[in-house]
Every structure is written in C-alpha cells, then in structure tokens.
mmCIF file of C-alpha atoms in Angstrom:
data_model
loop_
_atom_site.group_PDB
_atom_site.id
_atom_site.type_symbol
_atom_site.label_atom_id
_atom_site.label_comp_id
_atom_site.label_asym_id
_atom_site.label_seq_id
_atom_site.Cartn_x
_atom_site.Cartn_y
_atom_site.Cartn_z
ATOM 1 C CA MET L 1 70.086 -78.442 -11.907
ATOM 2 C CA THR L 2 66.783 -76.663 -12.609
ATOM 3 C CA HIS L 3 66.634 -74.953 -15.967
ATOM 4 C CA LEU L 4 64.893 -71.597 -15.832
ATOM 5 C CA PRO L 5 62.644 -70.666 -18.771
ATOM 6 C CA LYS L 6 63.475 -67.756 -21.018
ATOM 7 C CA LEU L 7 62.325 -64.355 -19.851
ATOM 8 C CA ARG L 8 59.581 -63.092 -22.171
ATOM 9 C CA VAL L 9 59.927 -59.324 -22.471
ATOM 10 C CA GLY L 10 57.558 -56.725 -23.871
ATOM 11 C CA ILE L 11 58.819 -53.287 -24.872
ATOM 12 C CA ILE L 12 56.627 -50.279 -24.166
ATOM 13 C CA GLY L 13 57.862 -47.460 -26.375
ATOM 14 C CA THR L 14 59.489 -48.333 -29.684
ATOM 15 C CA GLY L 15 61.552 -45.235 -30.438
ATOM 16 C CA ILE L 16 65.354 -44.990 -30.371
ATOM 17 C CA MET L 17 65.737 -46.519 -26.910
ATOM 18 C CA GLY L 18 63.112 -49.192 -27.543
ATOM 19 C CA ARG L 19 64.967 -50.359 -30.622
ATOM 20 C CA GLY L 20 68.190 -50.368 -28.629
ATOM 21 C CA HIS L 21 66.624 -52.530 -25.927
ATOM 22 C CA ALA L 22 65.308 -54.914 -28.580
ATOM 23 C CA GLU L 23 68.773 -55.402 -30.091
ATOM 24 C CA VAL L 24 70.326 -56.099 -26.694
ATOM 25 C CA LEU L 25 67.580 -58.469 -25.572
ATOM 26 C CA ALA L 26 67.950 -60.423 -28.803
ATOM 27 C CA ALA L 27 71.591 -61.029 -27.857
ATOM 28 C CA HIS L 28 70.717 -62.585 -24.477
ATOM 29 C CA PRO L 29 70.400 -66.382 -24.763
ATOM 30 C CA ASP L 30 67.762 -66.545 -22.034
ATOM 31 C CA ALA L 31 65.510 -63.662 -23.101
ATOM 32 C CA GLU L 32 63.076 -63.201 -25.966
ATOM 33 C CA LEU L 33 61.144 -60.202 -27.219
ATOM 34 C CA THR L 34 57.527 -61.344 -27.385
ATOM 35 C CA ALA L 35 55.483 -58.121 -27.454
ATOM 36 C CA VAL L 36 55.709 -54.413 -28.246
ATOM 37 C CA SER L 37 53.299 -51.506 -27.972
ATOM 38 C CA ARG L 38 52.162 -49.581 -31.054
ATOM 39 C CA ASN L 39 55.025 -50.068 -33.547
ATOM 40 C CA PRO L 40 56.419 -53.355 -34.920
ATOM 41 C CA LEU L 41 59.821 -54.647 -33.805
ATOM 42 C CA GLY L 42 60.917 -57.954 -35.271
ATOM 43 C CA GLU L 43 58.479 -60.835 -34.846
ATOM 44 C CA ALA L 44 56.975 -59.619 -31.564
ATOM 45 C CA ALA L 45 53.217 -59.286 -31.202
ATOM 46 C CA VAL L 46 52.043 -55.682 -31.524
ATOM 47 C CA TYR L 47 49.539 -54.187 -29.061
ATOM 48 C CA SER L 48 47.716 -50.864 -29.342
ATOM 49 C CA GLY L 49 48.837 -49.633 -25.925
ATOM 50 C CA TYR L 50 50.721 -50.554 -22.780
ATOM 51 C CA ARG L 51 47.664 -51.785 -20.868
ATOM 52 C CA GLU L 52 46.824 -54.247 -23.652
ATOM 53 C CA LEU L 53 50.427 -55.479 -23.696
ATOM 54 C CA ILE L 54 50.509 -55.913 -19.916
ATOM 55 C CA ALA L 55 47.229 -57.874 -19.948
ATOM 56 C CA SER L 56 48.210 -60.034 -22.936
ATOM 57 C CA GLY L 57 49.797 -62.933 -21.052
ATOM 58 C CA ASP L 58 52.670 -62.802 -23.574
ATOM 59 C CA VAL L 59 55.256 -61.308 -21.225
ATOM 60 C CA ASP L 60 57.011 -61.934 -17.911
ATOM 61 C CA ALA L 61 58.662 -58.505 -17.881
ATOM 62 C CA VAL L 62 58.349 -55.108 -19.509
ATOM 63 C CA SER L 63 60.984 -52.704 -20.718
ATOM 64 C CA ILE L 64 59.684 -49.123 -20.510
ATOM 65 C CA THR L 65 61.388 -46.760 -22.966
ATOM 66 C CA THR L 66 58.778 -44.017 -23.305
ATOM 67 C CA PRO L 67 59.363 -40.287 -22.669
ATOM 68 C CA ASP L 68 60.371 -39.530 -19.067
ATOM 69 C CA HIS L 69 57.061 -38.201 -17.764
ATOM 70 C CA LEU L 70 55.091 -41.324 -18.789
ATOM 71 C CA HIS L 71 56.982 -43.934 -16.752
ATOM 72 C CA ALA L 72 55.034 -43.997 -13.486
ATOM 73 C CA ASP L 73 51.596 -45.218 -14.616
ATOM 74 C CA MET L 74 53.232 -47.931 -16.701
ATOM 75 C CA MET L 75 55.371 -49.180 -13.828
ATOM 76 C CA VAL L 76 52.416 -49.290 -11.448
ATOM 77 C CA ALA L 77 50.278 -51.202 -13.973
ATOM 78 C CA ALA L 78 53.078 -53.670 -14.698
ATOM 79 C CA ALA L 79 53.795 -54.270 -11.009
ATOM 80 C CA GLU L 80 50.119 -54.846 -10.239
ATOM 81 C CA ALA L 81 50.083 -57.457 -13.023
ATOM 82 C CA GLY L 82 53.082 -59.230 -11.450
ATOM 83 C CA LEU L 83 55.528 -58.303 -14.224
ATOM 84 C CA HIS L 84 59.200 -57.495 -13.728
ATOM 85 C CA ILE L 85 60.167 -53.976 -14.786
ATOM 86 C CA LEU L 86 63.131 -52.382 -16.555
ATOM 87 C CA VAL L 87 62.658 -48.636 -16.996
ATOM 88 C CA GLU L 88 64.802 -46.068 -18.759
ATOM 89 C CA LYS L 89 66.152 -43.203 -16.691
ATOM 90 C CA PRO L 90 64.967 -41.099 -15.000
ATOM 91 C CA PHE L 91 62.778 -43.340 -12.849
ATOM 92 C CA THR L 92 59.984 -40.710 -12.803
ATOM 93 C CA THR L 93 59.795 -36.916 -12.971
ATOM 94 C CA THR L 94 57.914 -36.280 -9.709
ATOM 95 C CA VAL L 95 58.519 -37.567 -6.193
ATOM 96 C CA ALA L 96 54.857 -38.547 -5.810
ATOM 97 C CA ASP L 97 55.086 -40.699 -8.949
ATOM 98 C CA ALA L 98 58.328 -42.256 -7.729
ATOM 99 C CA ASP L 99 56.853 -43.095 -4.340
ATOM 100 C CA ARG L 100 53.747 -44.757 -5.763
ATOM 101 C CA ALA L 101 55.875 -46.728 -8.257
ATOM 102 C CA VAL L 102 58.219 -47.942 -5.516
ATOM 103 C CA ALA L 103 55.235 -48.867 -3.317
ATOM 104 C CA ALA L 104 53.587 -50.849 -6.124
ATOM 105 C CA ILE L 105 56.839 -52.651 -6.974
ATOM 106 C CA ARG L 106 57.610 -53.627 -3.376
ATOM 107 C CA ARG L 107 54.003 -54.626 -2.713
ATOM 108 C CA ALA L 108 54.036 -56.933 -5.743
ATOM 109 C CA GLY L 109 57.468 -58.369 -5.007
ATOM 110 C CA VAL L 110 58.618 -58.052 -8.612
ATOM 111 C CA VAL L 111 62.163 -57.343 -9.777
ATOM 112 C CA ALA L 112 62.573 -53.773 -11.013
ATOM 113 C CA MET L 113 65.503 -51.633 -12.113
ATOM 114 C CA CYS L 114 66.038 -48.175 -13.576
ATOM 115 C CA LEU L 115 68.626 -48.335 -16.358
ATOM 116 C CA PHE L 116 71.384 -46.151 -14.925
ATOM 117 C CA ASN L 117 73.834 -47.981 -17.167
ATOM 118 C CA HIS L 118 76.888 -45.895 -16.184
ATOM 119 C CA ARG L 119 77.462 -48.221 -13.240
ATOM 120 C CA TRP L 120 78.607 -50.792 -15.829
ATOM 121 C CA VAL L 121 81.145 -48.531 -17.573
ATOM 122 C CA PRO L 122 84.400 -50.320 -16.648
ATOM 123 C CA ALA L 123 86.210 -47.170 -15.475
ATOM 124 C CA TYR L 124 83.250 -46.121 -13.304
ATOM 125 C CA ALA L 125 82.921 -49.582 -11.785
ATOM 126 C CA GLN L 126 86.659 -49.563 -11.092
ATOM 127 C CA ALA L 127 86.307 -46.109 -9.502
ATOM 128 C CA LYS L 128 83.725 -47.538 -7.095
ATOM 129 C CA GLU L 129 86.177 -50.250 -6.074
ATOM 130 C CA GLN L 130 88.943 -47.657 -5.546
ATOM 131 C CA MET L 131 86.855 -45.232 -3.463
ATOM 132 C CA PRO L 132 88.211 -46.607 -0.140
ATOM 133 C CA LEU L 133 91.668 -45.353 -1.222
ATOM 134 C CA VAL L 134 90.260 -41.870 -1.852
ATOM 135 C CA GLY L 135 88.852 -41.665 1.661
ATOM 136 C CA GLU L 136 85.815 -39.788 2.926
ATOM 137 C CA PRO L 137 84.263 -37.896 -0.024
ATOM 138 C CA VAL L 138 84.824 -34.132 -0.029
ATOM 139 C CA VAL L 139 83.843 -32.723 -3.430
ATOM 140 C CA GLY L 140 82.608 -33.941 -6.809
ATOM 141 C CA TYR L 141 81.999 -32.493 -10.239
ATOM 142 C CA ALA L 142 80.061 -34.152 -13.065
ATOM 143 C CA ARG L 143 79.505 -32.636 -16.481
ATOM 144 C CA LYS L 144 77.256 -34.159 -19.106
ATOM 145 C CA ASP L 145 76.575 -31.908 -22.101
ATOM 146 C CA ASP L 146 74.922 -32.849 -25.411
ATOM 147 C CA THR L 147 75.007 -31.389 -28.884
ATOM 148 C CA ILE L 148 71.937 -29.457 -29.969
ATOM 149 C CA PHE L 149 71.005 -32.388 -32.205
ATOM 150 C CA VAL L 150 69.523 -34.140 -29.155
ATOM 151 C CA PRO L 151 66.764 -31.664 -28.154
ATOM 152 C CA THR L 152 66.042 -30.474 -31.693
ATOM 153 C CA GLU L 153 66.161 -33.706 -33.724
ATOM 154 C CA MET L 154 66.771 -36.850 -31.663
ATOM 155 C CA ILE L 155 63.836 -36.510 -29.245
ATOM 156 C CA ARG L 156 60.512 -34.884 -30.034
ATOM 157 C CA TRP L 157 59.558 -34.251 -26.411
ATOM 158 C CA ALA L 158 62.421 -32.021 -25.212
ATOM 159 C CA ASP L 159 59.874 -29.430 -24.100
ATOM 160 C CA GLN L 160 58.479 -31.982 -21.620
ATOM 161 C CA THR L 161 61.821 -32.616 -19.906
ATOM 162 C CA SER L 162 65.103 -30.783 -19.330
ATOM 163 C CA CYS L 163 68.800 -31.334 -19.826
ATOM 164 C CA ALA L 164 69.055 -32.089 -16.094
ATOM 165 C CA TRP L 165 66.398 -34.827 -16.175
ATOM 166 C CA PHE L 166 67.844 -36.225 -19.402
ATOM 167 C CA LEU L 167 71.553 -36.001 -18.544
ATOM 168 C CA SER L 168 72.300 -35.213 -14.890
ATOM 169 C CA SER L 169 70.097 -38.076 -13.718
ATOM 170 C CA HIS L 170 72.935 -40.412 -14.771
ATOM 171 C CA ASP L 171 75.535 -38.373 -12.901
ATOM 172 C CA ILE L 172 73.493 -37.955 -9.714
ATOM 173 C CA ASP L 173 73.024 -41.718 -9.537
ATOM 174 C CA LEU L 174 76.718 -42.300 -10.271
ATOM 175 C CA VAL L 175 78.173 -39.817 -7.767
ATOM 176 C CA SER L 176 75.688 -40.835 -5.046
ATOM 177 C CA TRP L 177 76.797 -44.444 -5.615
ATOM 178 C CA LEU L 178 80.497 -43.515 -5.530
ATOM 179 C CA PHE L 179 80.025 -41.423 -2.373
ATOM 180 C CA ALA L 180 77.723 -44.052 -0.787
ATOM 181 C CA ASP L 181 75.613 -41.126 0.366
ATOM 182 C CA ARG L 182 72.392 -39.252 -0.390
ATOM 183 C CA VAL L 183 71.901 -35.627 -1.420
ATOM 184 C CA ALA L 184 70.274 -33.601 1.358
ATOM 185 C CA GLU L 185 69.951 -30.122 -0.185
ATOM 186 C CA VAL L 186 70.366 -28.458 -3.583
ATOM 187 C CA PHE L 187 70.670 -25.021 -5.096
ATOM 188 C CA ALA L 188 70.196 -24.847 -8.858
ATOM 189 C CA THR L 189 70.138 -22.329 -11.685
ATOM 190 C CA ALA L 190 68.809 -22.687 -15.226
ATOM 191 C CA ARG L 191 69.507 -20.672 -18.364
ATOM 192 C CA TYR L 192 66.896 -20.220 -21.114
ATOM 193 C CA GLY L 193 67.519 -18.694 -24.533
ATOM 194 C CA LYS L 194 68.804 -20.708 -27.479
ATOM 195 C CA LEU L 195 66.205 -23.492 -27.416
ATOM 196 C CA ARG L 196 63.386 -21.157 -26.423
ATOM 197 C CA GLY L 197 64.245 -19.126 -29.516
ATOM 198 C CA LEU L 198 63.756 -22.298 -31.577
ATOM 199 C CA GLY L 199 60.302 -22.849 -30.058
ATOM 200 C CA ILE L 200 61.414 -25.508 -27.568
ATOM 201 C CA GLU L 201 60.451 -24.464 -24.036
ATOM 202 C CA THR L 202 63.253 -26.044 -22.050
ATOM 203 C CA PRO L 203 66.480 -24.774 -20.456
ATOM 204 C CA ASP L 204 69.660 -24.615 -22.510
ATOM 205 C CA ALA L 205 71.668 -25.524 -19.428
ATOM 206 C CA MET L 206 71.346 -26.196 -15.713
ATOM 207 C CA GLN L 207 73.820 -26.309 -12.868
ATOM 208 C CA ILE L 208 73.024 -28.019 -9.574
ATOM 209 C CA GLN L 209 75.003 -27.489 -6.368
ATOM 210 C CA ALA L 210 74.351 -30.462 -4.084
ATOM 211 C CA ARG L 211 75.157 -31.021 -0.411
ATOM 212 C CA PHE L 212 75.300 -34.650 0.700
ATOM 213 C CA SER L 213 74.144 -35.844 4.109
ATOM 214 C CA ARG L 214 77.712 -36.448 5.412
ATOM 215 C CA GLY L 215 78.890 -33.015 4.258
ATOM 216 C CA ALA L 216 80.410 -33.643 0.821
ATOM 217 C CA VAL L 217 79.441 -31.241 -1.960
ATOM 218 C CA ALA L 218 79.092 -31.779 -5.704
ATOM 219 C CA THR L 219 78.265 -29.814 -8.846
ATOM 220 C CA PHE L 220 76.147 -31.385 -11.588
ATOM 221 C CA GLU L 221 76.269 -29.552 -14.919
ATOM 222 C CA SER L 222 74.088 -30.301 -17.929
ATOM 223 C CA ALA L 223 73.554 -28.547 -21.238
ATOM 224 C CA TRP L 224 72.365 -29.559 -24.676
ATOM 225 C CA ILE L 225 73.320 -26.715 -26.997
ATOM 226 C CA TYR L 226 76.833 -27.776 -28.025
ATOM 227 C CA PRO L 227 77.280 -27.273 -31.791
ATOM 228 C CA ASN L 228 76.772 -30.391 -33.883
ATOM 229 C CA THR L 229 80.390 -30.076 -35.047
ATOM 230 C CA PHE L 230 81.547 -31.201 -31.583
ATOM 231 C CA PRO L 231 83.380 -34.538 -32.069
ATOM 232 C CA THR L 232 81.080 -36.473 -29.705
ATOM 233 C CA MET L 233 77.325 -36.201 -29.159
ATOM 234 C CA VAL L 234 77.991 -36.253 -25.403
ATOM 235 C CA ASP L 235 80.747 -34.503 -23.464
ATOM 236 C CA SER L 236 81.018 -36.478 -20.219
ATOM 237 C CA TYR L 237 83.470 -35.912 -17.374
ATOM 238 C CA VAL L 238 83.460 -36.808 -13.668
ATOM 239 C CA THR L 239 85.879 -36.068 -10.839
ATOM 240 C CA VAL L 240 85.527 -37.100 -7.191
ATOM 241 C CA ALA L 241 87.908 -36.012 -4.463
ATOM 242 C CA GLY L 242 88.177 -37.377 -0.958
ATOM 243 C CA GLU L 243 90.307 -36.633 2.066
ATOM 244 C CA ASP L 244 93.064 -38.946 0.769
ATOM 245 C CA GLY L 245 92.901 -38.816 -3.024
ATOM 246 C CA VAL L 246 91.090 -37.976 -6.249
ATOM 247 C CA ILE L 247 89.654 -39.925 -9.187
ATOM 248 C CA GLN L 248 89.046 -38.373 -12.625
ATOM 249 C CA LEU L 249 86.949 -40.003 -15.345
ATOM 250 C CA ASP L 250 86.868 -38.551 -18.868
ATOM 251 C CA ARG L 251 84.664 -40.438 -21.344
ATOM 252 C CA GLN L 252 85.020 -38.118 -24.316
ATOM 253 C CA LYS L 253 87.675 -39.919 -26.335
ATOM 254 C CA GLU L 254 86.825 -43.550 -25.485
ATOM 255 C CA ASN L 255 90.059 -44.895 -27.032
ATOM 256 C CA ILE L 256 89.342 -44.478 -30.761
ATOM 257 C CA GLN L 257 89.680 -41.466 -33.054
ATOM 258 C CA LEU L 258 88.283 -41.248 -36.580
ATOM 259 C CA ALA L 259 89.173 -38.611 -39.172
ATOM 260 C CA THR L 260 87.380 -38.413 -42.535
ATOM 261 C CA ALA L 261 86.591 -35.709 -45.065
ATOM 262 C CA ARG L 262 83.369 -35.084 -43.110
ATOM 263 C CA GLY L 263 84.988 -34.392 -39.726
ATOM 264 C CA TYR L 264 86.995 -35.586 -36.757
ATOM 265 C CA THR L 265 85.147 -37.796 -34.253
ATOM 266 C CA TYR L 266 85.560 -40.043 -31.241
ATOM 267 C CA PRO L 267 83.173 -42.968 -31.897
ATOM 268 C CA ARG L 268 81.390 -44.202 -28.764
ATOM 269 C CA ASN L 269 82.365 -47.594 -27.435
ATOM 270 C CA MET L 270 82.029 -47.595 -23.648
ATOM 271 C CA LEU L 271 78.225 -47.570 -23.482
ATOM 272 C CA GLN L 272 77.278 -49.060 -26.845
ATOM 273 C CA ARG L 273 79.322 -50.881 -29.410
ATOM 274 C CA VAL L 274 79.026 -53.925 -31.657
ATOM 275 C CA VAL L 275 81.842 -56.481 -31.546
ATOM 276 C CA HIS L 276 81.816 -59.022 -34.376
ATOM 277 C CA GLY L 277 78.113 -58.452 -34.881
ATOM 278 C CA VAL L 278 77.189 -58.798 -31.202
ATOM 279 C CA PRO L 279 76.060 -55.871 -28.981
ATOM 280 C CA ALA L 280 78.515 -55.042 -26.212
ATOM 281 C CA GLY L 281 79.270 -52.312 -23.707
ATOM 282 C CA ALA L 282 77.796 -50.973 -20.464
ATOM 283 C CA TYR L 283 74.325 -50.517 -21.957
ATOM 284 C CA ARG L 284 74.194 -54.182 -22.946
ATOM 285 C CA ASP L 285 75.690 -55.339 -19.635
ATOM 286 C CA ALA L 286 73.113 -53.393 -17.602
ATOM 287 C CA ILE L 287 70.150 -54.827 -19.515
ATOM 288 C CA HIS L 288 71.559 -58.356 -19.300
ATOM 289 C CA HIS L 289 72.013 -57.871 -15.541
ATOM 290 C CA PHE L 290 68.316 -57.054 -15.257
ATOM 291 C CA VAL L 291 67.357 -60.143 -17.297
ATOM 292 C CA ASP L 292 69.465 -62.365 -15.046
ATOM 293 C CA CYS L 293 67.949 -60.824 -11.901
ATOM 294 C CA ALA L 294 64.399 -61.165 -13.224
ATOM 295 C CA ARG L 295 64.982 -64.853 -14.022
ATOM 296 C CA THR L 296 66.546 -65.672 -10.635
ATOM 297 C CA GLY L 297 64.743 -63.222 -8.337
ATOM 298 C CA ALA L 298 67.999 -61.540 -7.291
ATOM 299 C CA GLU L 299 67.955 -57.877 -6.267
ATOM 300 C CA PRO L 300 69.510 -55.692 -9.008
ATOM 301 C CA LEU L 301 72.608 -53.582 -8.384
ATOM 302 C CA ILE L 302 70.404 -50.478 -8.697
ATOM 303 C CA SER L 303 67.528 -50.381 -6.225
ATOM 304 C CA VAL L 304 64.270 -48.612 -7.026
ATOM 305 C CA GLU L 305 64.723 -46.671 -3.776
ATOM 306 C CA SER L 306 68.033 -45.181 -4.965
ATOM 307 C CA SER L 307 66.423 -44.323 -8.306
ATOM 308 C CA ARG L 308 63.584 -42.633 -6.415
ATOM 309 C CA ASP L 309 66.248 -40.541 -4.645
ATOM 310 C CA VAL L 310 67.601 -39.328 -8.000
ATOM 311 C CA THR L 311 64.084 -38.171 -8.882
ATOM 312 C CA ALA L 312 63.844 -36.357 -5.533
ATOM 313 C CA VAL L 313 67.151 -34.560 -6.128
ATOM 314 C CA LEU L 314 66.115 -33.414 -9.596
ATOM 315 C CA ALA L 315 62.644 -32.364 -8.491
ATOM 316 C CA ALA L 316 64.244 -30.241 -5.759
ATOM 317 C CA ALA L 317 66.728 -28.813 -8.266
ATOM 318 C CA HIS L 318 63.995 -27.682 -10.647
ATOM 319 C CA GLU L 319 62.117 -26.107 -7.727
ATOM 320 C CA SER L 320 65.307 -24.323 -6.686
ATOM 321 C CA ALA L 321 65.891 -23.047 -10.233
ATOM 322 C CA ARG L 322 62.317 -21.750 -10.288
ATOM 323 C CA THR L 323 62.438 -20.004 -6.913
ATOM 324 C CA GLY L 324 66.098 -19.006 -6.707
ATOM 325 C CA ARG L 325 66.376 -20.587 -3.279
ATOM 326 C CA PRO L 326 68.038 -23.695 -1.786
ATOM 327 C CA VAL L 327 65.639 -26.643 -1.485
ATOM 328 C CA THR L 328 65.771 -29.600 0.908
ATOM 329 C CA VAL L 329 65.502 -32.930 -0.931
ATOM 330 C CA ALA L 330 62.292 -34.808 -0.131
#
C-alpha cells in the first residue's frame, strides 16, 4: 500500500479564522502547517505576503482566511502555482472574480473547496439524506442573525462586506444543496441605520426572496445587530418544506445550557468544540475532508461551481436591494 506524504499547508490570513484553521490542521495526522503570511502561527515559516508564500516551495496547499473581497486573486495565484486551495466562505464577492477563480482551478487541475462547513453539521447532513421523504421542494426559510459584537468588534472590515455575504452565504449553499437546485431569480431588501450610525457603512439586515429553477421559493434572512446579551452569538434556524413533508433545524441551543452570574448562554458545539483537548465538530470535519481530498485527488463534497453559484445569488441580491427590482441570477 502506497503511503501518501503529509499535506504541507500554508495559511494566508492569520486572524480569527486563520488561527482556527491552524488548530484544526494541527489535529490532522496527515497535515502540517508549514507557512503563514504576515503573522506568526506556531513554528511555521512567516512570509511577508501571499505571493511570497505561494512561491516558497514550502506548501502543497493554501488555506485562504482573509477578508471576503480578497479571495479571488489569491486563489488564481495558488492555482497557477499548482497548489490545492481551501478558501473561507464566501468564495468571492463578484461573479467575475468567481468565474476567473473557477477557470484557473479547473485549468490547473488542483483540488479546491470553499469552506461551507454547515454540510457537516450532523442534523443538516441527516436532513439531506431525508429529503426524498419530504418530496419535491416547495418552500424554505433560513435565518442567520449575529449579535452586534461581530460587525463592531470581531471583524474590522464589516464595511467591506454585508450580513448577507457573511451569513446568508452559508444558508444559500445549504438550502441549494438540500433542494438539489439552483436559484434563478432574487428580490432583496436591505435596511441601514444602526451600524451606519456607528460609522460602519453596511446594512443592519437583509432579506432575500429566492426563486429556484424548478419553482421552489425560499427566504434568506440575515442581520447582525442582535444585542450582545443574546445567549448565542449566532441565531440560526432553517426549515424546508416539500410536497410530502417538512424538516426543521434549530441550532440555537445545541444541547447544552450554561447559567452563571454573568448570564445565561448556549455554548456552541455543533460547528466548533474541543473534546478531551482535540478539536471536533463540523468545522473540523470539513477541513479534514479537504485535506483528505487534496492528498488523494478526490473531488470534494462542495464543488467550486456550486460555490460560484452562491456568489452569483448574493451578487444579484445586492443589486436587487440597490435597485428595488427583481434580478435574474447570472
């Protein structure tokens, strides 16, 4: 039996998500973090920028965890260098960027995946398996709302994205996967006020009405102005109804409740948790899936084409919110 070498990974972007990727990669027996851009992480070599890291010869794959709007150039450069690519969601923030990234990836023949980790949440994966019992999809609703901590403190670049790019991208990928269909047209509205008053030029909330190609409809809601006293940083709920049944998925409580003198919370454990000192959860499982695919050449569960479609839906939604008119998805 041929033994495959460890996958040498370089992380481009060493903020919150970069550190999270580093912890998960360290837990994979067949991966090693060998390079990072700009800021130190563990024993990895540090490079001044992503182009230097890509050209270093120290990596077989890159993990891109930079702000949303910076992904495309990095993916194209990595693909042209023959490196496998893991990129945080959303894939890109324009359709043109998505198309040139997909073209570069397919031309190079590298393994690439956008980290829509919700497909590894056990309840969501089980929902996919049960969809035949629900029948032909009819209507869906997905809500993903954050506390105001996220755009005001957690990320410094909220004015360069929106709650829909940051949150609904997950839900659009998830519902499209559950429906086994693509969004054909959207109508969206955005509300500005709270964050604009704090000097952050981004919507407080967006709502997207989507029509799928086979006729199903879905609503995607996102907001990030919940008070910080809310018991979870994210309020996440999904329902999908078909001609023969309905599935509801509520991730808020996640099976554990914690009450202290400081407040009442539902600690997260579906996406990220640590079990006996080892990272676990859907986030870890998704990254490990990419590592395994990159080592074997297998096609990941999430194709770059489907991730490009999420970008197209969101680009159309932002155009619709700007014009007040329905927009056909590119």
